[in-house]
């Protein structure tokens, strides 16, 4: 989600003494340490919705037994480093570095500033790069040549743009900054297909949060061709946010975080909190738009429903969505599988030689968990000779 006020929810649970999967008693399958089942509650019967015993140490909430195939026998959530980490979540395998953007407020008027940073995954040392603060970097992705693509949201004096950073020389170039002469609103998150095209979302959070003027165009999804031509490929979103292609690149998932108005504590129940999926044609056009998942909070609490933000996928076509109670995992058909509990996760990214370690950002820490999966959509990392 663009900048400052990604909803934080303090998750609390009541102790129950039964184990359920999708509202039904479990079949006796043993759970790994740190995991618990989820149950459907009842408002009429005053039965809480959410995790059941053991609750206190539960970091992995199982809604479907397929989730156990993802977790493995001994899953853990480990804190890598305490730091202001909000968006980005990109692994650069050449130096074993993890790139991210942070958010901070300055001055009596709460001026939004962001930093572009990296952390060395071996030494855990955090370094701030020299990117201009007033460009407000947000989401990032590596292109197929290992360059860092950064969604720069812009400022009052500069429109938003997609920036390419050569991580070997730190040379910076502008990939695209307009659609038919109209400046972008606030580029938020980006992905790269195997053919080299760049796809990104462009919500209006910069205007909402006061560091950009009112937008001149609808909040759309754009595609940048390998020759630099920009085309709008989808609209009809309130605030398009995270996006990801399926492993076979035949589907595109797009989060809409419009439920969160972009300011502290302000929400609109009539706005979306969902993920849409499109079919991707061989001509690169999007068709057959449909709901993939309407995202809620696993314990049924909080000031509102879930706010889907960053999206990642694995090679088994499962979908990982960052939201207020952690990372929710869905099957390729949209079936909820489970939750990695980590309050307030705007984005996350996979890293490691096996692409099986999921790093989660939540504005105060970067934490990780090793899973029995392999991430998809990381062409550069997948091509490295290990």
PDB file of C-alpha atoms in Angstrom, residues 11 13 38-39 49-51 61-64 67 295-301 323-325 327-330 335-341:
ATOM      1  CA  UNK A  11      -4.723  -9.490  17.055  1.00  0.00           C
ATOM      2  CA  UNK A  13      -7.739 -14.514  20.563  1.00  0.00           C
ATOM      3  CA  UNK A  38      -8.842 -22.113  12.443  1.00  0.00           C
ATOM      4  CA  UNK A  39     -12.554 -22.381  13.095  1.00  0.00           C
ATOM      5  CA  UNK A  49     -13.952 -16.915  14.851  1.00  0.00           C
ATOM      6  CA  UNK A  50     -10.245 -17.571  14.593  1.00  0.00           C
ATOM      7  CA  UNK A  51      -7.400 -19.788  15.757  1.00  0.00           C
ATOM      8  CA  UNK A  61      -3.105 -20.705  11.291  1.00  0.00           C
ATOM      9  CA  UNK A  62      -4.290 -23.697   9.263  1.00  0.00           C
ATOM     10  CA  UNK A  63      -7.576 -23.370   7.343  1.00  0.00           C
ATOM     11  CA  UNK A  64      -6.917 -26.188   4.892  1.00  0.00           C
ATOM     12  CA  UNK A  67      -1.209 -25.427   4.185  1.00  0.00           C
ATOM     13  CA  UNK A 295      -9.815 -10.540   2.018  1.00  0.00           C
ATOM     14  CA  UNK A 296     -10.877 -10.431   5.674  1.00  0.00           C
ATOM     15  CA  UNK A 297      -9.071 -10.729   9.014  1.00  0.00           C
ATOM     16  CA  UNK A 298      -8.672 -14.288  10.268  1.00  0.00           C
ATOM     17  CA  UNK A 299     -10.004 -13.656  13.767  1.00  0.00           C
ATOM     18  CA  UNK A 300     -12.941 -11.571  12.525  1.00  0.00           C
ATOM     19  CA  UNK A 301     -11.828  -8.553  14.565  1.00  0.00           C
ATOM     20  CA  UNK A 323      -2.501  -7.863   4.804  1.00  0.00           C
ATOM     21  CA  UNK A 324      -3.200  -6.589   8.319  1.00  0.00           C
ATOM     22  CA  UNK A 325      -2.895  -9.910  10.153  1.00  0.00           C
ATOM     23  CA  UNK A 327       0.503 -13.201   4.988  1.00  0.00           C
ATOM     24  CA  UNK A 328      -2.607 -15.041   3.847  1.00  0.00           C
ATOM     25  CA  UNK A 329      -2.079 -17.959   1.463  1.00  0.00           C
ATOM     26  CA  UNK A 330      -4.585 -19.095  -1.167  1.00  0.00           C
ATOM     27  CA  UNK A 335      -9.358 -21.297  -1.641  1.00  0.00           C
ATOM     28  CA  UNK A 336      -7.968 -19.920   1.658  1.00  0.00           C
ATOM     29  CA  UNK A 337      -5.235 -22.232   2.926  1.00  0.00           C
ATOM     30  CA  UNK A 338      -3.836 -20.472   5.960  1.00  0.00           C
ATOM     31  CA  UNK A 339      -2.188 -17.480   7.599  1.00  0.00           C
ATOM     32  CA  UNK A 340       1.376 -16.666   8.622  1.00  0.00           C
ATOM     33  CA  UNK A 341       0.655 -14.408  11.580  1.00  0.00           C
TER      34      UNK A 341
END
